[in-house]
């Protein structure tokens, strides 16, 4: 049996009782460590679960998944994923592969940023399409996410912006070499995302969205030190929210009175 | 202290460890019983938590909330909500009211249909605005949700349709009387929602969406007897998915190959 278990967003105790019971009976427990991170480390999780964890990086989850699934034919194996296990495409792919190989699988859902973002007071049913904001380089500055934000904004919908994460990414120089070298992990901040958005807005003065528009910065959602801040995008590009993970919301231009009241706490 | 605790979607064990610990230390535990339901009853929850639960209906959550919050100044009180606690506006309102009254509050997130819908294989970031489909009566047939579905469809986005729930709704006849009488609870099925959608489509032949379009019916998501079925809307209006809760998804016209592969399991 192959289990995909969501860990939720905050700390070790955000796992469900069902998820914890499965972990404690499994033969092997893997911790997926490249699509997101918890605010606590592997050691704290191992101590709480009473089980050793094997870190599953991108290579293991993509090219190594067939071996794990083959092993799941005889054994009970769980892969732990921060948030909800089906937030990232790669996990849906695993379940399909399991089916093809004749391996039974079970999903244990949990909170993800896609629903917990409601902690800022903006209503989930007023959100449009979610976008991802990638890290820019000097030569590569994709901005297709901006069109989606504009589309939502023009229909008076909020946009949740998921911010880029680089964990165990090979360095450019090592791509052509036999031995891969890896960059230090990095997590895009609300400050960095806002600066990229302001640059796009300045280059598109007639877009219909201004850098004085409101933005909601969310930090460590679900953890005890969660922070939410509301500022203009222009101000947000200079504001440090603290350690990762961060998310950014561009609210609709017209808010429901309850949404406006709730947001005003964070100004 | 006032706690809003999400119960997730399936059974008693879908609560988080954090949520369960809070329930066990609270002076009073209320179970919100009108915006959603779990697949198990109050008795099973009480047995699992080892605590008595007070059912909180709409009247208690809306007009009675100040009394509960006042009591939370001295005591530890938890309100349990199926799914994530901030899925419905009424709970955001409670938190604002708590702040105004000087009562500390804490949210414990969990999975909700807004993220667990990904169990059908459609990717969350390809969903547009979520809509709610209300029960029609002979004289009241609102269809504003259809325009939102069309908007998503034309942008190649999926639409999650939340289906109407009537729990402890006063009968029309008793609205003017001193003693309220209540209708039996009812939960809109995928079949009923599809029939309403087909009627709208037949009345709007140039809308750009046809009754032969694909629809995904989801039943009891997160429970061990969860069902997912893919059919045309036209067929879906004659198909019985079983006991509540149901949700309906209208997928985008063009699917990612992985989404198409995953959905094809449910045809």
PDB file of C-alpha atoms in Angstrom, chain A residues 10-11 13-21 48 84 86-89 92-93 95-96 99 107-112 114-116 118-119 121 123-130 148 151-152 155 157 221-222 226 256 258 261-262 265, chain B residues 10-11 13-21 48 84 86-89 92-93 95-96 99 107-112 114-116 118-119 121 123-130 148 151-152 155 157 221-222 226 256 258 261-262 265:
ATOM      1  CA  UNK A  10       2.273  24.702  10.703  1.00  0.00           C
ATOM      2  CA  UNK A  11       4.113  22.219  12.883  1.00  0.00           C
ATOM      3  CA  UNK A  13       0.797  18.517  15.325  1.00  0.00           C
ATOM      4  CA  UNK A  14      -0.965  19.696  12.187  1.00  0.00           C
ATOM      5  CA  UNK A  15      -1.018  16.137  10.883  1.00  0.00           C
ATOM      6  CA  UNK A  16      -4.422  14.434  11.160  1.00  0.00           C
ATOM      7  CA  UNK A  17      -5.008  11.593  13.602  1.00  0.00           C
ATOM      8  CA  UNK A  18      -5.614   9.339  10.588  1.00  0.00           C
ATOM      9  CA  UNK A  19      -2.293  10.378   9.039  1.00  0.00           C
ATOM     10  CA  UNK A  20      -0.391   9.828  12.269  1.00  0.00           C
ATOM     11  CA  UNK A  21      -1.839   6.338  12.752  1.00  0.00           C
ATOM     12  CA  UNK A  48       6.952  13.495  17.293  1.00  0.00           C
ATOM     13  CA  UNK A  84      -2.295  18.832   0.966  1.00  0.00           C
ATOM     14  CA  UNK A  86      -2.393  16.853  -4.270  1.00  0.00           C
ATOM     15  CA  UNK A  87      -1.289  20.472  -4.443  1.00  0.00           C
ATOM     16  CA  UNK A  88       1.558  19.653  -6.849  1.00  0.00           C
ATOM     17  CA  UNK A  89       1.238  17.831 -10.179  1.00  0.00           C
ATOM     18  CA  UNK A  92      -1.061  13.146  -9.039  1.00  0.00           C
ATOM     19  CA  UNK A  93       1.435  11.594 -11.418  1.00  0.00           C
ATOM     20  CA  UNK A  95      -0.992   7.997  -8.062  1.00  0.00           C
ATOM     21  CA  UNK A  96      -1.507   7.333 -11.771  1.00  0.00           C
ATOM     22  CA  UNK A  99      -2.542   2.445 -10.594  1.00  0.00           C
ATOM     23  CA  UNK A 107      -4.679   9.924   0.108  1.00  0.00           C
ATOM     24  CA  UNK A 108      -4.917  11.658   3.486  1.00  0.00           C
ATOM     25  CA  UNK A 109      -5.915  15.271   2.885  1.00  0.00           C
ATOM     26  CA  UNK A 110      -4.924  18.268   4.963  1.00  0.00           C
ATOM     27  CA  UNK A 111      -5.001  22.062   4.864  1.00  0.00           C
ATOM     28  CA  UNK A 112      -2.988  23.775   2.149  1.00  0.00           C
ATOM     29  CA  UNK A 114      -5.042  27.130  -1.244  1.00  0.00           C
ATOM     30  CA  UNK A 115      -7.676  27.125   1.497  1.00  0.00           C
ATOM     31  CA  UNK A 116      -5.779  28.420   4.566  1.00  0.00           C
ATOM     32  CA  UNK A 118      -8.708  32.543   3.999  1.00  0.00           C
ATOM     33  CA  UNK A 119      -7.039  33.410   7.350  1.00  0.00           C
ATOM     34  CA  UNK A 121     -10.321  37.389   5.813  1.00  0.00           C
ATOM     35  CA  UNK A 123     -13.400  34.822   1.082  1.00  0.00           C
ATOM     36  CA  UNK A 124     -12.289  31.744  -0.859  1.00  0.00           C
ATOM     37  CA  UNK A 125     -15.158  31.925  -3.326  1.00  0.00           C
ATOM     38  CA  UNK A 126     -13.982  35.413  -4.341  1.00  0.00           C
ATOM     39  CA  UNK A 127     -10.613  34.106  -5.514  1.00  0.00           C
ATOM     40  CA  UNK A 128      -9.915  33.601  -9.219  1.00  0.00           C
ATOM     41  CA  UNK A 129      -7.177  31.508 -10.760  1.00  0.00           C
ATOM     42  CA  UNK A 130      -4.077  30.981  -8.568  1.00  0.00           C
ATOM     43  CA  UNK A 148      -3.871  36.181 -14.969  1.00  0.00           C
ATOM     44  CA  UNK A 151      -7.947  38.945 -15.545  1.00  0.00           C
ATOM     45  CA  UNK A 152      -8.953  38.215 -11.962  1.00  0.00           C
ATOM     46  CA  UNK A 155     -13.565  40.457 -12.733  1.00  0.00           C
ATOM     47  CA  UNK A 157     -11.603  38.523  -7.923  1.00  0.00           C
ATOM     48  CA  UNK A 221       0.445  30.551   7.597  1.00  0.00           C
ATOM     49  CA  UNK A 222      -0.807  28.075  10.203  1.00  0.00           C
ATOM     50  CA  UNK A 226       2.040  33.515  11.404  1.00  0.00           C
ATOM     51  CA  UNK A 256     -17.119  42.905   0.575  1.00  0.00           C
ATOM     52  CA  UNK A 258     -16.678  42.081   5.952  1.00  0.00           C
ATOM     53  CA  UNK A 261     -13.135  45.099   7.994  1.00  0.00           C
ATOM     54  CA  UNK A 262     -11.110  41.946   8.468  1.00  0.00           C
ATOM     55  CA  UNK A 265      -6.645  44.671  11.228  1.00  0.00           C
TER      56      UNK A 265
ATOM     57  CA  UNK B  10     -14.120  12.310   6.150  1.00  0.00           C
ATOM     58  CA  UNK B  11     -14.560  10.870   9.624  1.00  0.00           C
ATOM     59  CA  UNK B  13      -9.914  10.800  12.628  1.00  0.00           C
ATOM     60  CA  UNK B  14      -9.557  13.587  10.066  1.00  0.00           C
ATOM     61  CA  UNK B  15      -9.129  16.111  12.860  1.00  0.00           C
ATOM     62  CA  UNK B  16      -5.534  17.251  13.386  1.00  0.00           C
ATOM     63  CA  UNK B  17      -3.574  16.236  16.464  1.00  0.00           C
ATOM     64  CA  UNK B  18      -3.478  19.936  17.423  1.00  0.00           C
ATOM     65  CA  UNK B  19      -7.256  20.202  17.085  1.00  0.00           C
ATOM     66  CA  UNK B  20      -7.863  17.074  19.146  1.00  0.00           C
ATOM     67  CA  UNK B  21      -5.596  18.279  21.967  1.00  0.00           C
ATOM     68  CA  UNK B  48     -13.806   9.552  19.674  1.00  0.00           C
ATOM     69  CA  UNK B  84     -11.726  24.292   7.083  1.00  0.00           C
ATOM     70  CA  UNK B  86     -12.883  29.762   7.307  1.00  0.00           C
ATOM     71  CA  UNK B  87     -14.757  28.314   4.332  1.00  0.00           C
ATOM     72  CA  UNK B  88     -17.960  30.156   5.261  1.00  0.00           C
ATOM     73  CA  UNK B  89     -18.332  33.916   5.828  1.00  0.00           C
ATOM     74  CA  UNK B  92     -14.795  35.145   9.641  1.00  0.00           C
ATOM     75  CA  UNK B  93     -17.518  37.311  11.128  1.00  0.00           C
ATOM     76  CA  UNK B  95     -13.416  36.179  14.592  1.00  0.00           C
ATOM     77  CA  UNK B  96     -13.986  39.877  13.926  1.00  0.00           C
ATOM     78  CA  UNK B  99     -11.571  40.874  18.347  1.00  0.00           C
ATOM     79  CA  UNK B 107      -7.834  28.931  14.077  1.00  0.00           C
ATOM     80  CA  UNK B 108      -6.910  25.294  13.454  1.00  0.00           C
ATOM     81  CA  UNK B 109      -6.987  24.694   9.707  1.00  0.00           C
ATOM     82  CA  UNK B 110      -7.901  21.481   7.924  1.00  0.00           C
ATOM     83  CA  UNK B 111      -8.701  20.169   4.465  1.00  0.00           C
ATOM     84  CA  UNK B 112     -11.816  21.539   2.777  1.00  0.00           C
ATOM     85  CA  UNK B 114     -11.768  23.797  -1.914  1.00  0.00           C
ATOM     86  CA  UNK B 115      -8.456  21.908  -1.944  1.00  0.00           C
ATOM     87  CA  UNK B 116      -9.515  18.250  -1.583  1.00  0.00           C
ATOM     88  CA  UNK B 118      -7.922  17.857  -6.410  1.00  0.00           C
ATOM     89  CA  UNK B 119      -8.576  14.145  -5.664  1.00  0.00           C
ATOM     90  CA  UNK B 121      -6.935  14.774 -10.754  1.00  0.00           C
ATOM     91  CA  UNK B 123      -5.034  20.683 -10.817  1.00  0.00           C
ATOM     92  CA  UNK B 124      -6.004  23.326  -8.258  1.00  0.00           C
ATOM     93  CA  UNK B 125      -4.188  26.121 -10.077  1.00  0.00           C
ATOM     94  CA  UNK B 126      -6.369  25.485 -13.132  1.00  0.00           C
ATOM     95  CA  UNK B 127      -9.569  26.271 -11.218  1.00  0.00           C
ATOM     96  CA  UNK B 128     -11.271  29.634 -11.633  1.00  0.00           C
ATOM     97  CA  UNK B 129     -13.819  31.187  -9.326  1.00  0.00           C
ATOM     98  CA  UNK B 130     -15.849  28.736  -7.211  1.00  0.00           C
ATOM     99  CA  UNK B 148     -19.254  32.507 -13.706  1.00  0.00           C
ATOM    100  CA  UNK B 151     -16.300  32.899 -17.686  1.00  0.00           C
ATOM    101  CA  UNK B 152     -14.056  30.169 -16.287  1.00  0.00           C
ATOM    102  CA  UNK B 155     -10.557  31.048 -20.010  1.00  0.00           C
ATOM    103  CA  UNK B 157     -10.407  27.009 -16.219  1.00  0.00           C
ATOM    104  CA  UNK B 221     -14.740  13.328  -0.618  1.00  0.00           C
ATOM    105  CA  UNK B 222     -12.193  12.189   1.974  1.00  0.00           C
ATOM    106  CA  UNK B 226     -15.631   8.444  -1.659  1.00  0.00           C
ATOM    107  CA  UNK B 256      -3.575  18.937 -19.421  1.00  0.00           C
ATOM    108  CA  UNK B 258      -2.068  14.307 -16.963  1.00  0.00           C
ATOM    109  CA  UNK B 261      -5.356  10.554 -17.940  1.00  0.00           C
ATOM    110  CA  UNK B 262      -6.360  10.852 -14.324  1.00  0.00           C
ATOM    111  CA  UNK B 265     -10.201   6.368 -14.534  1.00  0.00           C
TER     112      UNK B 265
END
